[in-house]
CSV table of C-alpha atoms in Angstrom, one decimal:
chain,number,residue,atom,x,y,z
A,124,MET,CA,0.0,0.0,0.0
A,125,THR,CA,1.4,3.3,-1.0
A,126,SER,CA,0.8,6.8,0.2
A,127,ASP,CA,0.2,10.0,-1.9
A,128,ASP,CA,3.6,11.2,-1.1
A,129,ALA,CA,5.5,8.1,-2.4
A,130,GLU,CA,8.0,8.7,-5.2
A,131,PRO,CA,6.4,7.8,-8.6
A,132,THR,CA,7.9,4.8,-10.4
A,133,VAL,CA,8.0,4.0,-14.1
A,134,PRO,CA,7.0,0.3,-15.1
A,135,ASN,CA,9.5,-1.9,-16.8
A,136,PRO,CA,8.5,-2.2,-20.5
A,137,ALA,CA,9.7,-5.8,-20.6
A,138,THR,CA,7.5,-7.2,-17.7
A,139,ALA,CA,4.7,-4.8,-17.2
A,140,GLU,CA,1.3,-5.4,-18.7
A,141,PRO,CA,0.2,-3.0,-21.4
A,142,THR,CA,-2.1,-0.3,-20.2
A,143,ALA,CA,-5.2,0.9,-22.0
A,144,ILE,CA,-5.6,4.4,-23.3
A,145,LEU,CA,-9.0,5.7,-22.7
A,146,PRO,CA,-10.6,8.1,-25.1
A,147,THR,CA,-11.3,11.6,-24.0
A,148,ASN,CA,-15.0,10.8,-23.5
A,149,GLY,CA,-14.1,8.0,-20.9
A,150,THR,CA,-16.1,5.1,-22.7
A,151,PRO,CA,-14.1,1.9,-22.9
A,152,PRO,CA,-13.6,0.5,-26.4
A,153,ALA,CA,-15.1,-2.8,-27.6
A,154,GLY,CA,-12.8,-5.8,-27.2
A,155,PRO,CA,-11.7,-8.3,-29.9
A,156,PRO,CA,-13.5,-11.6,-30.5
A,157,ALA,CA,-12.6,-14.6,-28.5
A,158,GLY,CA,-9.7,-16.7,-29.7
A,159,SER,CA,-7.9,-13.8,-31.3
A,160,SER,CA,-4.2,-13.1,-30.9
A,161,PRO,CA,-2.8,-11.3,-27.9
A,162,LEU,CA,-3.3,-7.6,-27.6
A,163,THR,CA,-0.8,-5.2,-29.0
A,164,ALA,CA,-0.4,-1.5,-28.7
A,165,LEU,CA,-2.6,-1.2,-31.8
A,166,ALA,CA,-5.4,-3.6,-30.7
A,167,PRO,CA,-7.9,-2.8,-28.0
A,168,PRO,CA,-8.1,-5.2,-25.0
A,169,THR,CA,-10.8,-7.6,-24.3
A,170,PRO,CA,-13.6,-6.7,-22.0
A,171,SER,CA,-12.3,-8.9,-19.2
A,172,ALA,CA,-8.7,-7.9,-19.6
A,173,GLY,CA,-9.0,-5.2,-16.9
A,174,ASN,CA,-10.4,-7.5,-14.2
A,175,ALA,CA,-7.1,-9.3,-13.5
A,176,PRO,CA,-5.4,-8.2,-10.3
A,177,ILE,CA,-2.4,-5.8,-10.7
A,178,PRO,CA,0.9,-7.6,-10.0
A,179,PRO,CA,3.1,-6.2,-7.3
A,180,PRO,CA,5.8,-3.8,-8.6
A,181,GLY,CA,9.3,-5.3,-9.1
A,182,ASN,CA,12.6,-3.8,-7.9
A,183,ASP,CA,12.8,-0.2,-9.0
A,184,ALA,CA,16.5,0.4,-8.0
A,185,PRO,CA,17.7,0.8,-11.6
A,186,TYR,CA,15.2,3.7,-11.9
A,187,ARG,CA,16.1,5.6,-8.7
A,188,GLN,CA,17.9,9.0,-8.9
A,189,THR,CA,21.6,8.6,-8.1
A,190,ASN,CA,23.3,11.7,-9.6
A,191,GLY,CA,21.2,14.5,-8.0
A,192,ARG,CA,19.1,15.0,-11.1
A,193,SER,CA,15.3,14.7,-11.1
A,194,VAL,CA,13.4,11.8,-12.7
A,195,THR,CA,12.1,14.1,-15.3
A,196,GLN,CA,15.6,15.1,-16.3
A,197,ARG,CA,16.8,11.4,-16.4
A,198,SER,CA,13.8,10.3,-18.4
A,199,PHE,CA,13.7,13.1,-20.9
A,200,GLY,CA,17.4,13.6,-21.6
A,201,LYS,CA,19.6,16.8,-21.2
A,202,PRO,CA,18.7,18.8,-18.2
A,203,GLN,CA,17.8,22.4,-18.4
A,204,ALA,CA,20.4,25.0,-17.5
A,205,GLN,CA,20.0,25.9,-13.8
A,206,GLU,CA,20.8,29.3,-12.3
A,207,PRO,CA,23.8,29.3,-9.9
A,208,THR,CA,22.8,28.7,-6.3
A,209,PHE,CA,22.7,32.0,-4.3
A,210,ARG,CA,24.1,31.8,-0.8
A,211,PRO,CA,23.5,34.9,1.3
A,212,VAL,CA,26.5,36.2,3.2
A,213,TYR,CA,24.5,37.6,6.0
A,214,PRO,CA,20.9,36.9,7.2
A,215,GLY,CA,18.3,38.9,5.2
A,216,GLN,CA,20.6,39.6,2.2
A,217,ALA,CA,18.5,40.4,-0.9
A,218,TRP,CA,18.8,38.2,-4.0
A,219,PRO,CA,21.0,39.8,-6.7
A,220,THR,CA,19.1,41.8,-9.2
A,221,GLN,CA,18.8,39.9,-12.5
A,222,GLN,CA,20.2,41.9,-15.4
A,223,PRO,CA,17.9,42.1,-18.4
A,224,ALA,CA,19.1,40.3,-21.5
A,225,TYR,CA,18.6,43.4,-23.5
A,226,ARG,CA,20.5,46.6,-22.7
A,227,PRO,CA,19.8,49.7,-24.8
A,228,THR,CA,22.9,51.3,-26.3
A,229,TYR,CA,21.3,54.8,-26.3
A,230,THR,CA,22.4,57.0,-23.4
A,231,PRO,CA,20.2,60.1,-22.9
A,232,PRO,CA,22.1,63.5,-22.7
A,233,PRO,CA,22.8,65.0,-19.3
A,234,PRO,CA,20.5,67.8,-18.1
A,235,LEU,CA,21.3,71.4,-18.9
A,236,ASP,CA,22.1,72.2,-15.3
A,237,TRP,CA,24.4,69.1,-15.0
A,238,HIS,CA,27.4,71.2,-13.9
A,239,GLN,CA,25.4,72.9,-11.2
A,240,GLN,CA,24.2,69.6,-10.0
A,241,GLN,CA,27.7,68.3,-9.8
A,242,ALA,CA,28.9,71.4,-7.9
A,243,ARG,CA,26.1,71.0,-5.4
A,244,ALA,CA,26.9,67.3,-5.0
A,245,TYR,CA,30.6,68.0,-4.1
A,246,THR,CA,29.9,71.1,-1.9
A,247,PRO,CA,30.5,70.0,1.7
A,248,ALA,CA,27.6,70.6,4.0
A,249,PRO,CA,28.4,73.1,6.8
A,250,PRO,CA,29.1,71.5,10.2
A,251,PRO,CA,26.4,71.6,12.8
A,252,LYS,CA,26.4,74.9,14.7
A,253,ALA,CA,26.9,73.1,18.0
A,254,ASN,CA,30.1,71.5,16.7
A,255,ARG,CA,31.4,74.9,15.4
A,256,VAL,CA,30.9,76.4,18.9
A,257,ILE,CA,32.7,73.5,20.5
A,258,THR,CA,35.6,73.7,18.1
A,259,ILE,CA,36.0,77.5,18.6
A,260,ALA,CA,35.9,77.1,22.4
A,261,ALA,CA,38.5,74.4,22.2
A,262,VAL,CA,40.9,76.5,20.1
A,263,VAL,CA,40.4,79.6,22.3
A,264,ALA,CA,41.1,77.5,25.4
A,265,LEU,CA,44.3,76.0,23.8
A,266,VAL,CA,45.6,79.5,22.8
A,267,ILE,CA,44.9,80.9,26.3
A,268,GLY,CA,46.6,77.9,27.9
A,269,VAL,CA,49.8,78.2,25.8
A,270,ILE,CA,50.1,82.0,26.4
A,271,ALA,CA,49.4,81.6,30.1
A,272,GLY,CA,52.0,78.8,30.4
A,273,ALA,CA,54.6,81.0,28.6
A,274,GLY,CA,53.8,83.9,30.8
A,275,ALA,CA,54.2,81.8,33.9
A,276,ALA,CA,57.5,80.4,32.7
A,277,ALA,CA,58.8,84.0,32.0
A,278,THR,CA,57.7,85.1,35.5
A,279,VAL,CA,59.5,82.2,37.2
A,280,VAL,CA,62.7,82.8,35.3
A,281,THR,CA,62.5,86.6,36.1
A,282,LEU,CA,62.5,85.9,39.8
A,283,ASP,CA,65.2,83.2,39.8
A,284,ASN,CA,68.9,83.8,40.6
A,285,HIS,CA,70.6,81.6,37.9
A,286,GLY,CA,72.3,84.7,36.4
A,287,THR,CA,74.3,85.5,39.6
A,288,PRO,CA,77.9,86.2,38.5
A,289,VAL,CA,80.9,84.6,40.1
A,290,ALA,CA,81.7,87.8,41.9
A,291,ASP,CA,79.3,88.8,44.7
A,292,GLN,CA,76.6,91.2,43.4
A,293,PRO,CA,73.7,92.9,45.1
A,294,ASN,CA,70.3,91.4,44.6
A,295,THR,CA,68.0,94.4,44.8
A,296,PRO,CA,64.5,93.4,43.6
A,297,VAL,CA,63.9,95.5,40.5
A,298,GLY,CA,61.6,94.8,37.6
A,299,THR,CA,59.3,92.6,39.6
A,300,GLY,CA,56.1,94.7,39.4
A,301,THR,CA,52.7,93.3,39.1
A,302,ASP,CA,52.3,90.8,36.3
A,303,PRO,CA,50.6,92.8,33.5
A,304,LYS,CA,48.8,89.6,32.3
A,305,ILE,CA,48.4,91.0,28.8
A,306,ARG,CA,47.0,88.2,26.6
A,307,THR,CA,45.4,90.0,23.7
A,308,GLY,CA,48.8,90.8,22.0
A,309,SER,CA,47.5,94.1,20.8
A,310,VAL,CA,49.6,97.3,20.8
A,311,SER,CA,46.7,99.2,22.5
A,312,ALA,CA,46.6,96.7,25.4
A,313,VAL,CA,50.4,96.9,25.9
A,314,ALA,CA,50.3,100.7,25.8
A,315,ALA,CA,47.4,100.9,28.3
A,316,THR,CA,49.4,98.8,30.7
A,317,LEU,CA,52.9,100.4,30.3
A,318,LEU,CA,52.1,104.1,29.8
A,319,PRO,CA,51.4,104.8,33.6
A,320,SER,CA,54.9,103.4,34.3
A,321,VAL,CA,56.8,105.5,31.8
A,322,VAL,CA,57.9,109.0,32.7
A,323,GLN,CA,59.5,111.9,30.9
A,324,LEU,CA,62.8,113.3,32.2
A,325,LYS,CA,63.8,117.0,31.9
A,326,VAL,CA,67.4,117.6,32.9
A,327,GLN,CA,69.1,121.0,33.5
A,328,GLY,CA,72.9,121.0,33.9
A,329,ALA,CA,74.9,123.3,36.1
A,330,ASP,CA,76.5,124.7,33.0
A,331,GLY,CA,73.2,125.6,31.5
A,332,SER,CA,72.9,122.6,29.2
A,333,ASP,CA,69.7,120.7,29.1
A,334,ALA,CA,68.4,117.3,27.9
A,335,THR,CA,65.1,115.5,27.5
A,336,GLY,CA,64.6,111.8,27.7
A,337,SER,CA,62.5,109.0,29.1
A,338,GLY,CA,62.6,106.4,31.9
A,339,PHE,CA,60.4,103.8,33.6
A,340,VAL,CA,59.7,102.8,37.2
A,341,ILE,CA,61.4,99.6,38.2
A,342,ASP,CA,60.3,99.1,41.9
A,343,ASN,CA,57.8,100.4,44.5
A,344,LEU,CA,60.4,102.7,46.0
A,345,GLY,CA,60.3,105.2,43.1
A,346,HIS,CA,63.5,104.1,41.3
A,347,ILE,CA,63.5,105.0,37.6
A,348,LEU,CA,65.8,103.4,35.1
A,349,THR,CA,67.1,105.5,32.2
A,350,ASN,CA,70.2,106.2,30.0
A,351,ASN,CA,73.4,107.7,31.4
A,352,HIS,CA,73.6,110.2,28.5
A,353,VAL,CA,70.1,111.6,29.5
A,354,VAL,CA,71.2,112.6,33.0
A,355,ALA,CA,74.9,113.1,32.6
A,356,ALA,CA,74.5,116.9,32.5
A,357,ALA,CA,73.2,116.8,36.1
A,358,ALA,CA,76.0,114.6,37.4
A,359,SER,CA,78.0,117.6,38.6
A,360,GLY,CA,75.0,119.7,39.7
A,361,GLY,CA,71.7,120.7,38.2
A,362,SER,CA,68.2,119.3,38.4
A,363,ILE,CA,66.2,116.4,37.1
A,364,GLN,CA,62.5,116.8,36.7
A,365,VAL,CA,60.2,113.7,36.3
A,366,VAL,CA,56.8,114.1,34.6
A,367,THR,CA,54.4,111.2,35.0
A,368,GLN,CA,51.7,110.1,32.6
A,369,SER,CA,49.1,112.0,34.6
A,370,GLY,CA,51.1,115.2,34.3
A,371,LYS,CA,52.5,115.4,37.8
A,372,ASN,CA,55.9,117.0,38.0
A,373,SER,CA,58.4,115.9,40.7
A,374,THR,CA,62.1,116.5,41.4
A,375,ALA,CA,64.3,113.4,41.3
A,376,ARG,CA,67.7,112.6,42.7
A,377,LEU,CA,70.5,110.9,40.9
A,378,VAL,CA,71.1,107.5,42.5
A,379,GLY,CA,74.0,106.3,40.3
A,380,ARG,CA,75.1,105.9,36.7
A,381,SER,CA,77.3,103.7,34.6
A,382,PRO,CA,78.9,105.2,31.5
A,383,ALA,CA,80.2,101.8,30.4
A,384,TYR,CA,76.7,100.5,29.9
A,385,ASP,CA,75.0,103.9,29.3
A,386,LEU,CA,72.6,103.3,32.2
A,387,ALA,CA,71.5,105.4,35.2
A,388,VAL,CA,69.0,105.3,38.0
A,389,VAL,CA,67.1,108.2,39.5
A,390,GLN,CA,64.6,108.2,42.3
A,391,VAL,CA,61.4,110.1,43.3
A,392,VAL,CA,60.3,109.3,46.8
A,393,GLY,CA,56.5,108.8,47.0
A,394,LEU,CA,56.2,108.5,43.2
A,395,ASP,CA,52.6,107.6,42.3
A,396,ALA,CA,53.3,105.2,39.4
A,397,PRO,CA,53.3,101.4,39.1
A,398,SER,CA,56.5,99.5,38.4
A,399,VAL,CA,57.1,97.4,35.3
A,400,GLN,CA,57.7,93.7,35.0
A,401,PHE,CA,61.0,92.6,33.4
A,402,GLY,CA,61.1,90.0,30.7
A,403,ARG,CA,64.2,88.2,29.4
A,404,SER,CA,66.1,89.6,26.5
A,405,ASP,CA,68.0,86.4,25.9
A,406,LEU,CA,64.7,84.8,24.9
A,407,ALA,CA,63.9,87.5,22.3
A,408,ILE,CA,63.8,86.3,18.7
A,409,VAL,CA,64.3,88.1,15.5
A,410,GLY,CA,61.0,89.0,14.0
A,411,GLN,CA,59.0,89.2,17.2
A,412,ASP,CA,56.7,92.1,17.7
A,413,VAL,CA,57.8,94.9,20.1
A,414,VAL,CA,56.5,98.3,21.3
A,415,ALA,CA,58.6,101.3,22.2
A,416,ILE,CA,57.3,103.9,24.6
A,417,GLY,CA,58.9,107.3,25.4
A,418,SER,CA,59.0,111.0,24.8
A,419,PRO,CA,60.5,111.5,21.3
A,420,LEU,CA,61.2,115.2,20.5
A,421,GLY,CA,59.6,116.1,23.8
A,422,LEU,CA,56.3,114.4,23.0
A,423,ALA,CA,55.5,112.5,26.2
A,424,GLY,CA,53.6,109.2,26.1
A,425,THR,CA,54.4,108.3,22.5
A,426,VAL,CA,53.9,104.7,21.5
A,427,THR,CA,55.5,103.1,18.4
A,428,SER,CA,55.6,99.5,17.3
A,429,GLY,CA,57.8,97.2,15.2
A,430,ILE,CA,59.8,94.0,15.4
A,431,ILE,CA,63.2,92.8,16.7
A,432,SER,CA,65.2,93.1,13.4
A,433,ALA,CA,68.5,91.8,14.8
A,434,LYS,CA,70.2,90.6,18.0
A,435,ASN,CA,73.7,90.9,19.4
A,436,ARG,CA,74.5,94.0,17.4
A,437,PRO,CA,77.7,95.7,18.7
A,438,VAL,CA,76.9,99.4,19.1
A,439,THR,CA,79.2,102.1,20.4
A,440,THR,CA,77.8,105.4,21.8
A,441,GLY,CA,79.3,108.4,23.6
A,442,ASP,CA,81.1,111.7,22.7
A,443,SER,CA,84.4,111.0,24.5
A,444,VAL,CA,86.6,108.1,25.5
A,445,ASP,CA,85.5,108.4,29.2
A,446,GLN,CA,81.8,108.4,28.2
A,447,THR,CA,82.0,105.7,25.5
A,448,SER,CA,79.4,102.9,25.9
A,449,TYR,CA,79.6,99.4,24.3
A,450,ILE,CA,76.2,97.8,23.9
A,451,ASN,CA,75.4,94.3,22.7
A,452,ALA,CA,72.2,95.7,21.5
A,453,LEU,CA,68.8,94.5,20.3
A,454,GLN,CA,68.0,96.1,17.0
A,455,THR,CA,64.5,97.2,16.2
A,456,ASP,CA,62.6,99.0,13.5
A,457,ALA,CA,60.1,100.5,15.9
A,458,ALA,CA,60.4,104.3,15.5
A,459,ILE,CA,62.9,105.7,18.0
A,460,ASN,CA,63.9,109.3,17.9
A,461,PRO,CA,65.8,111.7,20.2
A,462,GLY,CA,63.8,111.8,23.5
A,463,ASN,CA,63.1,108.0,23.3
A,464,SER,CA,66.4,107.4,25.1
A,465,GLY,CA,65.8,105.6,28.4
A,466,GLY,CA,62.3,104.4,27.6
A,467,PRO,CA,61.3,100.8,27.6
A,468,LEU,CA,61.2,98.3,24.7
A,469,VAL,CA,58.6,95.8,25.6
A,470,ASP,CA,57.2,92.5,24.2
A,471,MET,CA,53.5,91.9,23.5
A,472,ASN,CA,53.0,90.6,27.0
A,473,ALA,CA,53.9,94.1,28.3
A,474,ARG,CA,57.3,92.9,29.8
A,475,VAL,CA,60.3,95.1,29.4
A,476,ILE,CA,63.1,93.4,27.3
A,477,GLY,CA,65.3,96.4,26.5
A,478,VAL,CA,66.2,100.1,27.2
A,479,ASN,CA,66.0,102.3,24.1
A,480,SER,CA,69.4,104.0,23.8
A,481,ALA,CA,70.6,104.8,20.3
A,482,ILE,CA,69.6,105.2,16.7
A,483,ALA,CA,71.6,104.9,13.5
A,484,THR,CA,72.1,107.9,11.3
A,485,VAL,CA,73.1,108.3,7.7
A,486,ARG,CA,76.7,109.3,7.5
A,487,GLY,CA,77.1,113.1,7.1
A,488,SER,CA,73.6,113.9,8.4
A,489,GLU,CA,74.2,113.8,12.1
A,490,GLU,CA,72.8,117.3,12.5
A,491,GLN,CA,69.4,116.1,11.2
A,492,SER,CA,69.3,112.7,13.0
A,493,GLY,CA,66.0,110.9,13.3
A,494,ASN,CA,64.4,107.6,12.8
A,495,ILE,CA,65.5,105.6,9.8
A,496,GLY,CA,64.2,102.3,11.0
A,497,LEU,CA,67.4,101.3,12.9
A,498,GLY,CA,67.1,101.7,16.6
A,499,PHE,CA,69.1,100.0,19.4
A,500,ALA,CA,68.2,98.9,22.9
A,501,ILE,CA,70.3,97.7,25.8
A,502,PRO,CA,69.2,94.1,26.7
A,503,ILE,CA,67.3,94.1,29.9
A,504,ASP,CA,69.3,91.1,31.3
A,505,GLN,CA,72.3,93.4,31.4
A,506,ALA,CA,70.4,96.5,32.5
A,507,ARG,CA,68.9,94.6,35.4
A,508,ARG,CA,72.2,93.6,36.9
A,509,THR,CA,73.5,97.2,36.4
A,510,ALA,CA,70.4,98.7,38.0
A,511,GLN,CA,70.8,96.5,41.0
A,512,GLN,CA,74.4,97.6,41.5
A,513,LEU,CA,73.5,101.2,41.1
A,514,ILE,CA,70.7,101.1,43.7
A,515,ALA,CA,72.8,99.1,46.2
A,516,THR,CA,76.1,101.0,45.9
A,517,GLY,CA,75.6,103.9,43.5
A,518,LYS,CA,78.2,102.4,41.2
A,519,ALA,CA,78.4,99.6,38.7
A,520,SER,CA,81.2,97.3,37.6
A,521,TYR,CA,82.0,95.8,34.2
A,522,PRO,CA,84.4,93.0,33.2
A,523,VAL,CA,87.8,93.6,31.6
A,524,ILE,CA,90.8,91.4,30.5
A,525,GLY,CA,93.4,94.1,31.3
A,526,ALA,CA,94.6,94.8,27.8
A,527,SER,CA,94.1,97.7,25.3
A,528,VAL,CA,93.3,97.0,21.6
A,529,ASP,CA,93.8,99.0,18.5
A,530,MET,CA,90.5,100.6,17.5
A,531,THR,CA,91.5,101.1,13.9
A,532,PHE,CA,92.7,97.6,13.2
A,533,GLU,CA,90.4,95.3,11.1
A,534,GLY,CA,90.4,91.6,10.8
A,535,GLY,CA,90.5,91.0,14.6
A,536,ALA,CA,91.3,92.8,17.8
A,537,ARG,CA,95.1,93.6,17.9
A,538,VAL,CA,96.5,94.0,21.4
A,539,SER,CA,98.2,97.4,21.8
A,540,ALA,CA,99.0,97.3,25.5
A,541,VAL,CA,98.9,94.8,28.4
A,542,SER,CA,98.5,95.9,32.1
A,543,THR,CA,100.8,94.3,34.6
A,544,GLY,CA,99.2,91.6,36.7
A,545,SER,CA,96.0,91.7,34.6
A,546,PRO,CA,94.2,88.5,33.4
A,547,ALA,CA,95.7,89.1,29.9
A,548,ALA,CA,99.2,89.3,31.3
A,549,LYS,CA,98.7,86.1,33.3
A,550,ALA,CA,97.4,84.4,30.2
A,551,GLY,CA,100.5,85.3,28.3
A,552,LEU,CA,99.0,87.8,25.8
A,553,ARG,CA,101.5,90.2,24.3
A,554,VAL,CA,101.4,93.4,22.3
A,555,GLY,CA,100.8,92.5,18.6
A,556,ASP,CA,98.7,89.4,19.3
A,557,VAL,CA,95.5,89.4,17.3
A,558,ILE,CA,92.4,88.1,19.1
A,559,THR,CA,90.1,86.3,16.6
A,560,SER,CA,87.6,84.5,18.9
A,561,ILE,CA,86.1,84.6,22.4
A,562,ASN,CA,83.9,81.7,23.5
A,563,SER,CA,83.5,80.5,19.9
A,564,GLN,CA,82.3,84.0,18.8
A,565,THR,CA,84.2,85.4,15.9
A,566,VAL,CA,86.0,88.7,16.6
A,567,ASP,CA,86.6,90.9,13.6
A,568,SER,CA,87.2,94.2,15.3
A,569,ALA,CA,88.1,95.8,18.6
A,570,GLU,CA,84.4,96.9,19.2
A,571,VAL,CA,83.2,93.3,18.8
A,572,LEU,CA,85.7,92.1,21.4
A,573,ILE,CA,84.8,94.8,23.9
A,574,VAL,CA,81.1,94.2,23.5
A,575,ALA,CA,81.5,90.4,23.8
A,576,ILE,CA,83.5,90.8,27.0
A,577,ARG,CA,80.9,93.1,28.5
A,578,THR,CA,78.1,90.5,28.0
A,579,HIS,CA,79.8,88.5,30.8
A,580,GLN,CA,80.4,89.4,34.5
A,581,PRO,CA,83.5,89.9,36.5
A,582,GLY,CA,84.9,86.6,37.8
A,583,GLU,CA,83.7,84.5,34.8
A,584,SER,CA,86.1,82.5,32.7
A,585,VAL,CA,86.3,82.9,28.9
A,586,ARG,CA,88.2,81.1,26.2
A,587,ILE,CA,90.2,83.3,23.8
A,588,ILE,CA,91.8,82.3,20.5
A,589,TYR,CA,94.5,84.6,19.2
A,590,GLU,CA,97.2,84.6,16.5
A,591,ARG,CA,100.9,85.2,17.0
A,592,SER,CA,103.3,85.2,14.1
A,593,GLY,CA,100.6,83.6,11.9
A,594,LYS,CA,100.1,80.7,14.4
A,595,ALA,CA,96.8,80.2,16.3
A,596,ARG,CA,96.9,79.9,20.0
A,597,GLN,CA,94.3,79.3,22.7
A,598,VAL,CA,94.1,80.4,26.3
A,599,ASN,CA,91.5,80.6,29.1
A,600,LEU,CA,91.4,83.6,31.4
A,601,THR,CA,89.3,84.9,34.3
A,602,LEU,CA,87.7,88.4,33.8
A,603,ALA,CA,88.6,91.1,36.2
A,604,GLN,CA,86.3,94.0,37.1
A,605,GLN,CA,86.4,97.8,36.7
A,606,ILE,CA,84.1,100.4,38.1
A,607,GLY,CA,82.4,102.7,35.6
């Protein structure tokens, strides 16, 4: 007994009984007469032929599917081409789209505004407003953090004592006024902070000479730092008047001066003006922005701006041998004119990095001197040491090697005289030796040698290379000190 779900079988033609083919109307055909020959495919069966019982089916193993093809395919020959089996890579993957057999070769032209569409397609969408606000806030916080860190570092260095020379030096606290905390970097902000600390000096000499210059307050005791050539006329008598930014006029006393460095300190007791904050001139870089403040041509409270255009520029000032100053100057293109002398040169954090002292002039036009874009300032690192000495003792010292050099010789510093018992004599230097280097710095003139020596302090050791009879020699010597 078989079920409806059993696999269909095909009878063996050699053993199976022939089956009758009924007409479409369902009426069985008339059978042949008795005694006739066996039925064939062309003769209808007898009426009783259909009453015999159906024999049981034989073994159908030869007809079972063994190669994976269906019975229909095995019975009717070549199988039909089957589509490749699709296996999804992930659950829910859609079946691949079947490409049509016919593909038109005609491509419609692009729309007239195709270029505009492409431009819009590649134009980035603006970021969300909230993201822009967060980005701007992060950038502002980063800039403020960097500037604040740099300011803190400068303040710490200003107060330390790493620059103490080998010889004992007074440590009067100067240039340690309230931190200006200028963070905008604008000239107007720097001017607003420094102008109250800058004063105008009017000097009358005992011989009737007069001078006008500038200065700035360096402590809370009323000490004012300026140039020696501004107050030199009053060194032997006379008067020094100080005019503050508010217009108050006071008489100052001369505390001390140093012609060697062209620096001087005067004092006004009870001066109503804030003190400045010193920066570090050794950290100044060429190209950085600076501001110069002073009283050029008698015009008090004048502010100019520019950049540091050079460093370590050897500059000589003074009208006589005794008053000659040698400055390892900061060069600036900020407008400096007569009357700016003694005023501060400050960075964009409102910290003083130099004392404006000299300007370059075109040769032959000294009578009409004025700003030509080349001004020079004494580095504040040197000015601070000298100011401390002047406040403590009224005098300042500077380093020497104990030898004189020929000021007209070029190609080095040729020794013209050696003092007995001086560092130069102890090192074996002789008249005629040509000094070509000091601490790896090339020396090509006498001025360069003097300026290089004065960047050090008495008691320090320096290495000097010199030539004698065409042969290079090297020697180390310890700098002595001289008052001036």
